[in-house]
CSV table of C-alpha atoms in Angstrom, one decimal:
chain,number,residue,atom,x,y,z
G,1,UNK,CA,81.4,-187.4,28.6
G,2,UNK,CA,80.7,-183.6,30.4
G,3,UNK,CA,77.5,-181.7,30.1
G,4,UNK,CA,75.8,-178.7,31.3
G,5,UNK,CA,72.2,-177.9,32.3
G,6,UNK,CA,71.1,-174.5,32.7
G,7,UNK,CA,67.7,-174.5,34.8
G,8,UNK,CA,65.6,-171.9,32.9
G,9,UNK,CA,66.2,-170.6,30.0
G,10,UNK,CA,65.0,-166.9,30.8
G,11,UNK,CA,65.2,-165.4,34.1
G,12,UNK,CA,62.7,-162.1,35.5
G,13,UNK,CA,63.7,-160.5,38.7
G,14,UNK,CA,63.0,-157.1,39.5
G,15,UNK,CA,65.5,-154.3,40.4
G,16,UNK,CA,67.3,-155.0,43.6
G,17,UNK,CA,66.1,-158.2,43.8
G,18,UNK,CA,68.3,-161.3,44.5
G,19,UNK,CA,69.3,-162.9,40.9
G,20,UNK,CA,70.1,-166.7,40.9
G,21,UNK,CA,70.7,-168.6,38.2
G,22,UNK,CA,71.6,-172.4,38.3
G,23,UNK,CA,73.9,-174.5,36.4
G,24,UNK,CA,74.2,-178.3,36.8
G,25,UNK,CA,77.4,-180.0,35.6
G,26,UNK,CA,78.1,-183.6,34.9
G,27,UNK,CA,81.7,-184.7,34.5
G,28,UNK,CA,83.4,-187.9,35.2
G,29,UNK,CA,86.6,-186.2,36.4
G,30,UNK,CA,87.0,-182.6,38.5
G,31,UNK,CA,86.1,-180.0,36.3
G,32,UNK,CA,86.8,-176.5,36.2
G,33,UNK,CA,83.7,-174.3,35.7
G,34,UNK,CA,83.0,-171.2,34.4
G,35,UNK,CA,80.5,-168.1,33.9
G,36,UNK,CA,80.1,-166.2,31.2
G,37,UNK,CA,78.2,-163.3,30.3
G,38,UNK,CA,77.0,-161.9,27.3
G,39,UNK,CA,75.5,-158.3,26.9
G,40,UNK,CA,73.6,-157.1,23.7
G,41,UNK,CA,76.3,-156.6,21.1
G,42,UNK,CA,79.3,-157.7,23.3
G,43,UNK,CA,81.0,-160.7,22.8
G,44,UNK,CA,81.3,-162.8,25.6
G,45,UNK,CA,83.1,-162.3,29.1
G,46,UNK,CA,84.2,-164.0,32.0
G,47,UNK,CA,82.2,-163.5,35.2
G,48,UNK,CA,83.9,-166.0,37.1
G,49,UNK,CA,85.7,-169.2,37.4
G,50,UNK,CA,86.3,-172.3,39.5
G,51,UNK,CA,89.2,-174.1,39.6
G,52,UNK,CA,89.3,-176.4,42.5
G,53,UNK,CA,90.7,-173.4,44.8
G,54,UNK,CA,87.8,-172.1,47.2
G,55,UNK,CA,84.3,-173.6,46.5
G,56,UNK,CA,82.7,-169.9,46.9
G,57,UNK,CA,84.4,-167.6,43.9
G,58,UNK,CA,83.5,-164.2,43.6
G,59,UNK,CA,83.1,-162.5,40.1
G,60,UNK,CA,83.0,-159.5,38.7
G,61,UNK,CA,79.5,-157.3,39.3
G,62,UNK,CA,79.2,-158.6,42.3
G,63,UNK,CA,78.2,-162.0,41.1
G,64,UNK,CA,79.3,-164.8,43.0
G,65,UNK,CA,79.2,-168.7,42.3
G,66,UNK,CA,79.1,-172.0,45.1
G,67,UNK,CA,81.0,-175.1,43.8
G,68,UNK,CA,78.6,-177.8,45.1
G,69,UNK,CA,80.2,-181.2,44.3
G,70,UNK,CA,77.4,-183.3,46.1
G,71,UNK,CA,74.7,-181.6,44.1
G,72,UNK,CA,76.7,-181.4,41.0
G,73,UNK,CA,75.9,-177.4,40.9
G,74,UNK,CA,77.8,-174.2,40.2
G,75,UNK,CA,74.6,-171.6,40.7
G,76,UNK,CA,75.3,-167.9,40.2
G,77,UNK,CA,74.0,-165.2,42.4
G,78,UNK,CA,73.7,-161.6,42.6
G,79,UNK,CA,72.3,-160.3,45.9
G,80,UNK,CA,70.6,-157.6,44.3
G,81,UNK,CA,70.1,-157.0,40.4
G,82,UNK,CA,71.0,-153.5,38.6
G,83,UNK,CA,69.0,-152.7,35.3
G,84,UNK,CA,72.9,-152.7,33.9
G,85,UNK,CA,72.9,-156.5,34.5
G,86,UNK,CA,70.4,-157.4,32.0
G,87,UNK,CA,72.6,-160.0,28.9
G,88,UNK,CA,72.5,-163.5,28.5
G,89,UNK,CA,74.7,-165.7,31.0
G,90,UNK,CA,76.3,-168.5,30.1
G,91,UNK,CA,77.5,-171.6,32.6
G,92,UNK,CA,80.6,-173.9,31.2
G,93,UNK,CA,82.2,-177.0,32.0
G,94,UNK,CA,85.9,-177.7,30.8
G,95,UNK,CA,88.3,-180.7,31.9
G,96,UNK,CA,91.2,-180.0,34.4
G,97,UNK,CA,94.0,-179.9,32.5
G,98,UNK,CA,91.9,-178.8,29.4
G,99,UNK,CA,93.3,-176.4,27.3
G,100,UNK,CA,90.2,-174.7,26.3
G,101,UNK,CA,87.4,-177.3,25.0
G,102,UNK,CA,84.5,-175.3,26.9
G,103,UNK,CA,81.1,-177.1,27.0
G,104,UNK,CA,78.6,-174.2,27.4
G,105,UNK,CA,75.0,-174.3,28.6
G,106,UNK,CA,72.1,-173.5,26.9
G,107,UNK,CA,72.1,-169.9,28.3
G,108,UNK,CA,70.1,-167.9,30.5
G,109,UNK,CA,68.6,-165.0,29.6
G,110,UNK,CA,68.3,-162.7,32.4
G,111,UNK,CA,65.6,-159.6,32.5
G,112,UNK,CA,65.4,-156.8,35.0
G,113,UNK,CA,62.8,-154.9,35.9
G,114,UNK,CA,62.4,-151.6,37.1
R,1,UNK,CA,95.3,-153.6,24.9
R,2,UNK,CA,93.1,-155.2,22.5
R,3,UNK,CA,90.7,-157.6,22.6
R,4,UNK,CA,90.2,-160.4,20.3
R,5,UNK,CA,88.5,-159.0,17.0
R,6,UNK,CA,86.1,-160.3,14.5
R,7,UNK,CA,85.4,-159.6,10.8
R,8,UNK,CA,83.2,-159.5,9.3
R,9,UNK,CA,80.7,-158.6,12.3
R,10,UNK,CA,77.6,-159.3,9.7
R,11,UNK,CA,77.4,-161.3,7.0
R,12,UNK,CA,74.3,-162.7,4.4
R,13,UNK,CA,75.5,-164.6,1.9
R,14,UNK,CA,73.1,-167.0,-0.4
R,15,UNK,CA,73.1,-170.8,-0.4
R,16,UNK,CA,76.3,-172.3,-2.0
R,17,UNK,CA,78.5,-169.6,-1.6
R,18,UNK,CA,81.7,-169.2,0.2
R,19,UNK,CA,82.3,-166.9,3.4
R,20,UNK,CA,85.2,-166.5,5.1
R,21,UNK,CA,85.7,-165.5,8.5
R,22,UNK,CA,88.7,-163.5,10.2
R,23,UNK,CA,89.5,-163.5,13.6
R,24,UNK,CA,93.0,-161.8,15.4
R,25,UNK,CA,93.7,-163.4,18.8
R,26,UNK,CA,95.1,-161.2,21.7
R,27,UNK,CA,98.5,-160.4,21.1
R,28,UNK,CA,100.6,-163.2,22.7
R,29,UNK,CA,98.3,-165.7,22.7
R,30,UNK,CA,99.5,-168.9,21.4
R,31,UNK,CA,95.2,-170.4,22.0
R,32,UNK,CA,93.0,-169.7,19.8
R,33,UNK,CA,89.9,-171.3,19.2
R,34,UNK,CA,86.8,-171.4,17.2
R,35,UNK,CA,83.0,-171.9,18.6
R,36,UNK,CA,79.8,-171.5,17.1
R,37,UNK,CA,76.1,-171.0,18.1
R,38,UNK,CA,73.6,-171.7,16.0
R,39,UNK,CA,70.0,-170.4,16.6
R,40,UNK,CA,68.1,-171.5,19.7
R,41,UNK,CA,71.1,-173.9,20.5
R,42,UNK,CA,74.1,-174.0,22.7
R,43,UNK,CA,77.3,-172.6,22.1
R,44,UNK,CA,79.6,-175.4,20.7
R,45,UNK,CA,83.2,-176.5,20.3
R,46,UNK,CA,84.5,-176.0,16.3
R,47,UNK,CA,88.2,-176.6,17.3
R,48,UNK,CA,91.4,-175.1,18.7
R,49,UNK,CA,95.1,-174.0,17.3
R,50,UNK,CA,97.7,-173.7,19.3
R,51,UNK,CA,100.0,-171.2,17.7
R,52,UNK,CA,99.7,-172.5,13.5
R,53,UNK,CA,99.0,-176.3,14.6
R,54,UNK,CA,95.4,-177.6,14.9
R,55,UNK,CA,95.4,-178.9,18.7
R,56,UNK,CA,91.7,-180.3,18.3
R,57,UNK,CA,89.1,-180.1,15.6
R,58,UNK,CA,86.9,-182.2,16.9
R,59,UNK,CA,84.1,-179.9,16.7
R,60,UNK,CA,84.0,-179.4,13.3
R,61,UNK,CA,80.8,-180.3,11.8
R,62,UNK,CA,82.1,-181.5,8.4
R,63,UNK,CA,84.4,-180.7,5.2
R,64,UNK,CA,82.5,-177.8,4.0
R,65,UNK,CA,84.7,-176.1,6.8
R,66,UNK,CA,88.1,-175.1,6.8
R,67,UNK,CA,90.3,-173.2,9.7
R,68,UNK,CA,93.9,-172.0,9.0
R,69,UNK,CA,96.2,-170.0,10.9
R,70,UNK,CA,99.1,-169.6,8.9
R,71,UNK,CA,101.8,-168.2,11.1
R,72,UNK,CA,100.6,-168.5,13.9
R,73,UNK,CA,98.8,-165.2,14.6
R,74,UNK,CA,95.5,-164.7,13.4
R,75,UNK,CA,92.7,-167.5,11.9
R,76,UNK,CA,90.6,-167.8,9.4
R,77,UNK,CA,87.4,-170.2,9.1
R,78,UNK,CA,86.0,-170.6,5.9
R,79,UNK,CA,82.5,-172.3,4.6
R,80,UNK,CA,81.9,-173.6,1.5
R,81,UNK,CA,79.7,-173.9,0.1
R,82,UNK,CA,77.8,-172.8,2.8
R,83,UNK,CA,74.2,-174.4,3.9
R,84,UNK,CA,71.3,-173.0,5.7
R,85,UNK,CA,72.0,-174.5,8.8
R,86,UNK,CA,75.5,-173.3,8.8
R,87,UNK,CA,73.8,-169.8,9.9
R,88,UNK,CA,74.7,-168.4,13.7
R,89,UNK,CA,76.9,-166.7,15.1
R,90,UNK,CA,80.7,-167.7,15.1
R,91,UNK,CA,82.7,-166.5,18.3
R,92,UNK,CA,86.3,-167.1,18.1
R,93,UNK,CA,88.7,-166.8,21.4
R,94,UNK,CA,92.1,-167.0,22.5
R,95,UNK,CA,94.0,-167.7,25.4
R,96,UNK,CA,97.8,-167.3,27.2
R,97,UNK,CA,99.9,-169.9,26.4
R,98,UNK,CA,100.5,-172.7,29.2
R,99,UNK,CA,97.1,-171.7,31.2
R,100,UNK,CA,95.5,-174.9,30.7
R,101,UNK,CA,96.5,-176.8,33.9
R,102,UNK,CA,95.6,-173.8,36.2
R,103,UNK,CA,91.9,-173.2,34.6
R,104,UNK,CA,91.7,-171.1,31.1
R,105,UNK,CA,90.8,-167.2,31.2
R,106,UNK,CA,89.5,-167.6,27.6
R,107,UNK,CA,89.0,-164.4,25.9
R,108,UNK,CA,86.3,-164.0,23.1
R,109,UNK,CA,85.5,-161.8,20.7
R,110,UNK,CA,82.3,-160.4,19.4
R,111,UNK,CA,81.2,-162.9,17.3
R,112,UNK,CA,80.8,-162.9,13.2
R,113,UNK,CA,77.2,-163.3,12.6
R,114,UNK,CA,76.4,-165.3,9.7
R,115,UNK,CA,73.4,-165.7,7.7
R,116,UNK,CA,72.7,-168.1,5.0
R,117,UNK,CA,69.4,-167.6,2.6
């Protein structure tokens, strides 16, 4: 069975500081991995996805994530936080070839302090 | 291009009543999904339509939930009768046909917030 664990339900950083949101997965088959973001009063928006190509994936708004098979991790990073990055972030996994059954982590709320 | 739209955005109903949520996917998207997030929990898959057919309904919690997609366009999710534990956010999502083997880009709506009192 697949699962996703996001470490830390709340993360607080100062504006301009590094953002690091942690995600570990469990999968018996090569996974597809995703990060979604939900801004207040909006739907889920895809930030980036890993589909077995490059292990370092670049997404929108300056975010990137690195797939590390040995650590079963897919942590999300951004070098410099902006106030507009405040949102809830979700890591998700699906089976290779699966047509959309995503398994989500619990979500991490990112707070950015001025 | 219009995104995934959901209606209503918010609904408050009494226990035992019926509620119907509607989802309009992005035009041309054969795949349509329903997900739910109960307060404090993770987002969970409910079911998946390919056009009008239910491809996977393994996440439907019980027979009080009925999803339909007549004609393969919009979908409805009916909860009858509603219980307190049904409160949460119901997300609809859609994707292009044939994207499954290459890693889906699934587009989500803003969600329908359901409160059962």
